[in-house]
Coordinates of N, CA and C in Angstrom, one line a residue:
X1 N -7.9 25.9 -23.3 CA -9.2 25.8 -23.0 C -10.3 25.1 -24.0
X2 N -11.6 23.8 -24.0 CA -12.3 23.5 -25.5 C -12.4 24.1 -25.4
X3 N -13.4 24.5 -26.1 CA -14.7 25.2 -26.4 C -15.5 25.0 -25.7
X4 N -16.8 25.3 -25.4 CA -18.3 25.1 -25.1 C -18.8 24.9 -26.0
X5 N -18.9 23.7 -26.3 CA -20.0 22.9 -26.8 C -21.7 22.8 -27.4
X6 N -21.8 23.1 -27.6 CA -24.2 23.0 -26.5 C -24.5 21.1 -27.1
X7 N -24.3 21.1 -28.4 CA -24.5 20.0 -29.0 C -24.1 18.8 -28.4
X8 N -22.6 18.8 -28.0 CA -22.0 17.4 -27.4 C -23.1 16.5 -26.7
X9 N -23.2 15.0 -26.0 CA -23.4 14.6 -25.5 C -23.9 15.4 -24.1
X10 N -24.5 14.7 -23.6 CA -23.5 15.4 -21.6 C -23.3 13.9 -21.2
X11 N -22.4 14.6 -20.3 CA -22.0 13.4 -19.7 C -23.0 11.9 -19.2
X12 N -22.3 10.3 -18.5 CA -23.0 9.5 -18.0 C -21.7 9.1 -16.5
X13 N -22.2 8.7 -16.0 CA -22.0 8.6 -14.6 C -20.0 7.6 -15.0
X14 N -20.6 6.7 -16.5 CA -18.7 6.0 -16.3 C -18.3 7.2 -17.3
X15 N -18.6 8.5 -17.2 CA -17.9 9.4 -18.3 C -16.7 10.6 -17.4
X16 N -16.4 9.3 -15.5 CA -16.2 10.4 -14.7 C -14.8 9.7 -14.1
X17 N -14.5 10.4 -15.4 CA -12.5 9.8 -15.5 C -12.2 11.0 -15.8
X18 N -11.0 11.0 -14.0 CA -10.6 12.7 -12.9 C -8.8 11.7 -14.2
X19 N -8.5 13.1 -14.2 CA -6.7 12.7 -14.1 C -6.5 12.3 -15.8
X20 N -7.3 12.1 -16.6 CA -7.2 11.1 -17.6 C -5.8 11.5 -18.0
X21 N -4.7 11.5 -19.1 CA -3.6 12.0 -19.4 C -3.5 12.0 -21.0
X22 N -3.4 12.5 -21.8 CA -4.3 13.4 -23.0 C -3.0 11.4 -24.2
X23 N -3.9 10.5 -24.4 CA -3.0 9.7 -25.1 C -2.9 8.4 -24.2
X24 N -2.5 8.1 -22.9 CA -2.6 7.4 -22.0 C -4.1 6.5 -21.9
X25 N -4.2 5.0 -21.8 CA -4.9 4.2 -21.9 C -5.6 3.9 -20.6
X26 N -5.0 4.4 -19.4 CA -4.7 4.5 -18.0 C -4.8 5.7 -16.9
X27 N -6.3 6.0 -15.9 CA -7.0 7.1 -15.9 C -7.1 6.4 -14.2
X28 N -7.1 7.9 -13.8 CA -7.7 7.8 -12.0 C -9.3 8.4 -12.3
X29 N -10.2 7.5 -10.8 CA -11.2 7.0 -11.1 C -11.0 7.2 -9.0
X30 N -10.9 8.9 -8.8 CA -10.8 8.6 -7.3 C -9.6 7.7 -6.4
X31 N -9.5 6.6 -6.2 CA -8.7 6.6 -5.4 C -8.4 5.2 -6.1
X32 N -8.5 5.2 -7.5 CA -8.1 3.8 -8.1 C -8.2 4.1 -9.3
X33 N -6.8 2.9 -10.1 CA -6.6 3.3 -11.1 C -8.1 2.7 -12.5
X34 N -7.5 3.2 -13.5 CA -9.3 2.6 -13.9 C -8.1 2.4 -16.1
X35 N -8.8 1.4 -16.8 CA -8.2 1.2 -17.5 C -8.8 0.7 -18.3
X36 N -8.6 -0.1 -19.9 CA -9.6 -0.8 -20.8 C -9.0 -2.4 -19.7
X37 N -10.0 -3.6 -20.4 CA -8.8 -4.7 -20.7 C -7.6 -5.0 -21.1
X38 N -7.4 -4.4 -22.4 CA -6.7 -4.5 -23.9 C -5.5 -3.0 -23.0
X39 N -5.3 -2.7 -21.7 CA -4.8 -1.1 -22.0 C -3.5 -1.6 -21.8
X40 N -2.3 -0.6 -22.9 CA -1.0 -0.2 -22.3 C -0.4 0.6 -20.6
X41 N 0.0 -0.3 -20.3 CA 0.3 0.7 -18.7 C 1.4 1.6 -19.2
X42 N 1.6 2.9 -18.5 CA 2.7 3.6 -18.8 C 3.6 3.5 -18.3
X43 N 4.8 3.1 -18.7 CA 6.6 2.6 -18.5 C 7.4 3.3 -16.5
X44 N 6.2 3.1 -16.3 CA 5.8 3.0 -14.4 C 5.9 2.7 -14.3
X45 N 6.7 2.7 -12.6 CA 6.6 1.5 -11.5 C 5.0 2.1 -11.1
X46 N 3.8 1.0 -11.2 CA 2.6 1.2 -10.2 C 2.7 1.3 -8.8
X47 N 3.3 1.3 -8.2 CA 3.8 1.8 -7.0 C 4.0 3.1 -6.6
X48 N 5.4 3.2 -6.7 CA 6.1 3.7 -6.8 C 6.4 5.8 -8.2
X49 N 5.7 5.0 -8.5 CA 5.8 5.8 -10.0 C 7.3 6.0 -10.4
X50 N 8.3 5.0 -10.1 CA 9.3 5.2 -10.7 C 9.8 4.4 -12.1
X51 N 10.8 5.0 -12.8 CA 10.6 4.7 -14.3 C 11.1 2.8 -14.3
X52 N 10.9 2.2 -15.6 CA 10.3 1.2 -15.4 C 11.5 0.3 -16.6
X53 N 11.9 1.6 -16.8 CA 12.7 1.4 -18.9 C 12.6 0.2 -19.4
X54 N 10.7 -0.4 -19.5 CA 10.2 -1.1 -20.7 C 9.8 -1.5 -19.9
X55 N 10.2 -2.8 -18.4 CA 10.3 -3.6 -17.6 C 7.7 -3.5 -17.5
X56 N 7.3 -4.7 -18.1 CA 5.7 -5.0 -17.8 C 5.5 -6.1 -17.8
X57 N 4.9 -6.7 -16.1 CA 4.5 -8.1 -15.4 C 3.6 -8.0 -16.0
X58 N 4.1 -9.4 -16.1 CA 2.0 -10.3 -16.8 C 1.0 -10.4 -15.8
X59 N -0.3 -9.9 -15.1 CA -1.1 -9.9 -14.7 C -2.8 -11.1 -14.6
X60 N -2.5 -11.7 -14.1 CA -4.2 -11.9 -14.6 C -4.7 -11.8 -13.2
X61 N -5.8 -11.1 -13.2 CA -5.9 -10.3 -12.3 C -7.6 -11.1 -12.2
X62 N -8.7 -11.8 -11.5 CA -9.3 -11.9 -11.0 C -10.4 -11.6 -9.9
X63 N -11.6 -11.1 -9.8 CA -12.3 -10.7 -9.4 C -14.2 -11.2 -9.3
X64 N -14.3 -11.4 -8.1 CA -15.5 -11.1 -7.9 C -16.5 -10.2 -6.5
X65 N -18.1 -10.6 -6.6 CA -18.0 -9.9 -5.5 C -17.9 -9.8 -4.0
X66 N -17.9 -9.0 -3.3 CA -17.5 -9.4 -2.1 C -19.2 -10.7 -1.5
X67 N -20.2 -10.2 -1.3 CA -21.2 -11.1 -0.7 C -20.8 -12.5 -1.5
X68 N -19.9 -13.3 -2.1 CA -19.4 -14.4 -2.7 C -18.5 -15.0 -1.4
X69 N -18.1 -14.1 -0.6 CA -17.1 -14.7 0.8 C -18.7 -14.7 1.7
X70 N -19.3 -14.8 1.4 CA -20.6 -14.9 3.1 C -21.2 -16.3 2.1
X71 N -20.0 -17.1 0.7 CA -20.8 -18.4 0.8 C -20.1 -19.2 1.5
X72 N -18.6 -18.9 2.1 CA -17.6 -18.9 3.0 C -18.3 -20.3 3.9
X73 N -19.8 -19.2 4.6 CA -19.7 -20.5 5.6 C -21.0 -21.2 5.8
X74 N -21.3 -21.7 4.8 CA -21.8 -22.8 4.5 C -21.5 -23.5 4.4
X75 N -20.1 -23.7 3.7 CA -19.0 -24.6 2.9 C -18.3 -23.9 1.8
X76 N -16.7 -23.8 2.7 CA -15.9 -23.6 1.0 C -16.7 -24.1 -0.2
X77 N -16.7 -25.6 -0.7 CA -17.1 -25.7 -1.7 C -17.9 -24.6 -2.1
X78 N -19.2 -24.5 -1.0 CA -20.4 -23.8 -2.0 C -19.6 -22.3 -2.5
X79 N -18.5 -21.3 -2.0 CA -18.4 -20.6 -2.1 C -17.2 -20.6 -3.6
X80 N -16.1 -21.5 -3.6 CA -15.3 -22.3 -4.4 C -16.1 -22.3 -6.0
X81 N -16.8 -22.7 -6.0 CA -17.9 -23.6 -6.9 C -18.8 -21.4 -7.9
X82 N -19.2 -21.1 -6.6 CA -19.7 -20.1 -7.2 C -18.9 -18.4 -7.7
X83 N -18.1 -18.8 -7.1 CA -16.7 -18.0 -7.5 C -16.2 -18.0 -8.6
X84 N -15.7 -19.0 -8.8 CA -15.5 -20.0 -10.2 C -17.1 -20.0 -11.2
X85 N -17.7 -19.4 -11.5 CA -18.7 -19.3 -11.6 C -19.1 -17.3 -12.3
X86 N -19.1 -17.4 -11.0 CA -19.3 -15.3 -11.8 C -18.5 -14.6 -11.5
X87 N -16.7 -15.2 -12.0 CA -15.3 -14.5 -11.7 C -15.1 -13.3 -12.9
X88 N -14.3 -13.1 -12.6 CA -14.3 -12.1 -14.0 C -12.4 -11.5 -14.0
X89 N -12.4 -12.3 -15.0 CA -10.7 -12.1 -15.4 C -10.5 -10.7 -16.0
X90 N -9.1 -10.2 -15.9 CA -8.6 -9.7 -16.6 C -7.0 -9.7 -16.9
X91 N -6.7 -9.6 -18.0 CA -5.1 -10.2 -17.9 C -4.1 -7.9 -18.2
X92 N -3.2 -8.3 -17.5 CA -2.8 -6.7 -18.2 C -1.1 -6.3 -17.8
X93 N -1.0 -5.9 -18.7 CA 1.1 -5.7 -18.7 C 0.6 -4.2 -17.6
X94 N 1.2 -4.4 -16.8 CA 2.0 -3.4 -15.3 C 3.3 -3.5 -15.6
X95 N 3.7 -1.4 -15.7 CA 4.6 -1.1 -15.2 C 5.2 -1.3 -13.4
X96 N 6.9 -2.6 -13.3 CA 7.0 -2.4 -11.4 C 8.7 -1.9 -11.8
X97 N 8.8 -0.8 -11.0 CA 10.8 -1.3 -11.5 C 11.5 -2.6 -10.3
X98 N 12.6 -2.4 -10.1 CA 13.7 -3.1 -10.0 C 13.2 -3.5 -8.2
X99 N 12.7 -2.7 -7.6 CA 12.7 -2.3 -6.3 C 11.7 -3.1 -6.5
X100 N 10.3 -3.4 -6.2 CA 8.9 -3.5 -6.2 C 9.3 -4.5 -7.3
X101 N 9.8 -5.5 -7.7 CA 10.2 -5.8 -8.7 C 10.5 -7.3 -7.5
X102 N 12.1 -7.0 -7.0 CA 12.9 -7.3 -6.3 C 11.8 -8.4 -4.7
X103 N 10.7 -7.3 -4.7 CA 10.0 -7.8 -3.1 C 8.9 -8.9 -3.5
X104 N 8.6 -8.7 -4.3 CA 7.5 -9.1 -5.5 C 8.0 -10.8 -5.4
X105 N 9.1 -10.4 -6.2 CA 10.0 -11.9 -6.0 C 10.4 -12.4 -4.6
X106 N 10.9 -11.7 -3.6 CA 10.7 -12.5 -2.5 C 9.7 -12.8 -1.1
X107 N 8.1 -12.8 -1.9 CA 7.4 -13.4 -1.2 C 7.0 -14.7 -1.2
X108 N 6.9 -14.5 -3.2 CA 7.5 -15.5 -3.7 C 7.6 -16.9 -3.8
X109 N 9.3 -16.8 -2.9 CA 10.1 -18.0 -2.3 C 9.2 -17.4 -1.8
X110 N 9.0 -16.9 -0.7 CA 8.9 -16.4 0.9 C 7.0 -18.3 1.3
X111 N 6.7 -17.6 0.4 CA 5.5 -18.6 -0.1 C 5.9 -20.3 -0.7
X112 N 6.4 -20.1 -1.4 CA 7.4 -21.7 -1.6 C 7.9 -21.5 -0.6
X113 N 9.0 -21.6 0.5 CA 8.9 -22.1 1.3 C 8.8 -21.9 2.3
X114 N 7.7 -22.0 2.2 CA 6.3 -21.9 3.5 C 5.7 -23.3 3.6
X115 N 5.5 -23.7 1.9 CA 4.8 -25.6 2.2 C 6.1 -25.7 2.2
X116 N 7.2 -25.5 1.7 CA 8.9 -26.3 2.2 C 8.6 -26.7 3.0
X117 N 8.7 -25.7 4.0 CA 8.3 -25.6 6.2 C 7.0 -26.8 6.7
X118 N 6.3 -26.7 5.7 CA 5.5 -27.7 6.6 C 5.3 -28.1 5.8
X119 N 5.7 -29.3 4.7 CA 5.9 -30.9 4.8 C 6.9 -31.2 5.9
X120 N 8.1 -31.2 5.4 CA 9.1 -31.3 6.2 C 8.3 -31.3 7.9
X121 N 8.1 -30.3 8.1 CA 8.3 -29.8 9.8 C 6.6 -30.8 10.1
X122 N 6.0 -31.2 8.7 CA 5.3 -31.6 9.3 C 5.0 -33.9 8.9
X123 N 6.0 -33.7 7.8 CA 6.9 -34.8 7.6 C 7.2 -36.3 9.6
X124 N 8.3 -34.5 9.3 CA 9.0 -35.3 10.6 C 9.0 -35.1 11.8
X125 N 7.2 -34.4 12.5 CA 6.6 -34.0 13.4 C 6.0 -35.4 13.4
X126 N 5.1 -35.8 12.8 CA 4.5 -36.8 12.0 C 4.9 -38.4 12.7
X127 N 6.0 -38.5 11.9 CA 7.1 -39.6 11.9 C 7.9 -39.8 12.9
X128 N 8.3 -38.7 13.5 CA 8.9 -39.5 15.2 C 7.4 -38.5 16.2
X129 N 6.2 -38.5 15.8 CA 5.5 -38.6 17.4 C 5.8 -37.2 18.3
X130 N 6.2 -36.1 17.6 CA 6.7 -34.8 18.1 C 5.1 -33.6 17.7
X131 N 4.7 -34.0 19.2 CA 3.7 -32.8 18.4 C 4.6 -31.4 18.8
X132 N 5.3 -30.5 19.3 CA 5.1 -29.5 19.4 C 6.5 -29.4 17.4
X133 N 7.0 -29.4 17.7 CA 7.6 -29.7 15.7 C 6.1 -29.5 15.3
X134 N 5.6 -30.5 15.1 CA 3.7 -30.7 14.0 C 3.5 -29.0 14.2
X135 N 3.3 -28.5 15.6 CA 2.4 -27.4 15.9 C 3.6 -25.8 15.2
X136 N 4.5 -26.2 15.8 CA 5.8 -25.1 15.0 C 5.6 -24.8 13.5
X137 N 5.8 -26.1 12.8 CA 5.7 -25.6 10.8 C 3.9 -25.8 11.0
X138 N 3.2 -25.9 11.3 CA 1.9 -25.3 11.4 C 1.6 -23.9 11.0
X139 N 2.5 -23.2 11.9 CA 2.0 -21.8 12.8 C 3.3 -21.3 11.7
X140 N 4.8 -21.0 11.4 CA 5.4 -21.6 10.6 C 5.0 -20.8 9.3
X141 N 4.7 -21.7 8.6 CA 3.4 -21.9 7.7 C 2.5 -20.7 7.3
X142 N 1.7 -21.4 7.8 CA 0.8 -19.8 8.4 C 1.3 -18.6 8.5
X143 N 3.1 -18.5 9.1 CA 2.9 -17.2 9.5 C 3.7 -16.1 7.8
X144 N 4.6 -17.4 7.8 CA 5.0 -17.1 5.7 C 4.2 -16.5 4.9
X145 N 3.0 -17.2 5.0 CA 1.6 -17.4 4.2 C 1.4 -16.5 4.0
X146 N 0.8 -16.0 4.6 CA 0.6 -14.8 4.3 C 1.6 -13.5 5.3
X147 N 2.7 -13.6 5.1 CA 3.6 -12.4 4.1 C 4.4 -12.6 3.5
X148 N 4.0 -14.0 2.3 CA 4.2 -13.5 1.0 C 3.6 -13.3 0.3
X149 N 1.7 -13.7 0.6 CA 1.1 -13.2 0.2 C 0.9 -11.6 0.3
X150 N 0.7 -11.1 1.2 CA 1.0 -9.9 1.0 C 3.1 -8.9 0.6
X151 N 3.2 -9.8 0.0 CA 4.9 -8.9 0.1 C 4.7 -8.9 -2.0
X152 N 4.1 -10.3 -2.2 CA 3.6 -10.4 -3.9 C 2.9 -9.7 -4.0
X153 N 1.8 -9.3 -3.3 CA 0.5 -8.8 -4.2 C 1.2 -8.0 -4.7
X154 N 0.8 -6.8 -5.7 CA 1.6 -5.2 -6.4 C 0.0 -4.6 -6.9
X155 N -0.4 -5.4 -7.2 CA -2.1 -5.1 -8.2 C -3.4 -5.7 -7.2
X156 N -2.9 -4.5 -7.0 CA -5.1 -5.2 -6.2 C -6.5 -5.1 -7.2
X157 N -6.9 -6.5 -7.6 CA -8.6 -5.8 -8.3 C -9.6 -4.6 -7.7
X158 N -10.0 -3.9 -7.9 CA -11.1 -4.0 -6.8 C -12.3 -3.7 -8.0
X159 N -12.8 -4.2 -9.0 CA -14.4 -4.5 -9.6 C -13.5 -4.4 -11.2
X160 N -14.3 -5.5 -11.8 CA -13.5 -6.2 -13.5 C -15.1 -5.5 -13.5
X161 N -15.3 -5.4 -14.2 CA -16.9 -5.4 -16.1 C -16.2 -6.3 -17.3
X162 N -17.4 -5.8 -18.6 CA -16.8 -6.6 -19.4 C -15.5 -6.4 -20.4
X163 N -15.4 -4.5 -19.6 CA -14.6 -3.6 -20.9 C -13.3 -3.3 -19.3
X164 N -13.4 -3.0 -18.5 CA -12.4 -2.1 -17.6 C -12.4 -2.7 -16.0
X165 N -11.4 -2.6 -16.2 CA -10.1 -2.5 -14.3 C -9.9 -1.6 -13.9
X166 N -11.1 -2.0 -12.3 CA -10.6 -0.7 -11.5 C -9.1 -1.7 -10.2
X167 N -8.8 -0.9 -10.5 CA -7.1 -1.1 -9.3 C -7.3 0.1 -8.7
X168 N -6.8 -1.4 -7.3 CA -5.4 -0.3 -6.2 C -4.6 0.1 -6.4
X169 N -3.7 1.2 -7.0 CA -2.0 1.1 -7.0 C -1.8 2.0 -6.2
X170 N 0.0 2.0 -6.1 CA 0.5 3.6 -5.1 C 0.3 4.6 -5.6
X171 N 0.2 5.6 -3.9 CA -0.6 6.4 -4.1 C 0.1 7.4 -5.1
X172 N 1.5 7.4 -5.1 CA 2.5 8.0 -5.9 C 1.8 8.4 -7.8
X173 N 1.7 6.9 -8.1 CA 1.3 6.4 -9.3 C 0.1 6.9 -9.6
X174 N -0.4 7.1 -9.1 CA -2.5 8.4 -9.1 C -2.5 9.9 -8.9
X175 N -1.1 10.4 -7.9 CA -0.7 11.5 -7.9 C -0.3 12.1 -9.0
X176 N 0.1 10.8 -10.2 CA 0.7 11.3 -11.2 C -0.5 11.5 -12.2

């Protein structure tokens, strides 16, 4: 146990790091993994904590405060403009195991196929004036778009400031 130093500065609110691994650039703050923007994530899957054999997924994260979503009510254009102006970004390199990498790739393929389904079904539905085909294509597009978006998200930004990133990761990763 380290010796008590009466001359050491008192901890500030930003120093509330728990489970800081020696030499690690990623630490736990409550239910979130926190890191510096230039952090090197450990060689473990950020979801299930399995070994990744050195694989890192480059992720460009974007975040803005939740109140910005209220601007959708007056118009999507207002939301888009304000979100683009005040967003914070970070690029991190996160470890993913082969299982979760495959799930991410499947989600991306599902989203791409949903766009093909939409354009194919809408095009045929409009061309032959078949309203049921048009609505089936629209519903299929929405379902596969949502499913693909859920499947491909592995790391979710909770907050980004000028120097640090807070993310939601798997509980197994956090517990380690």
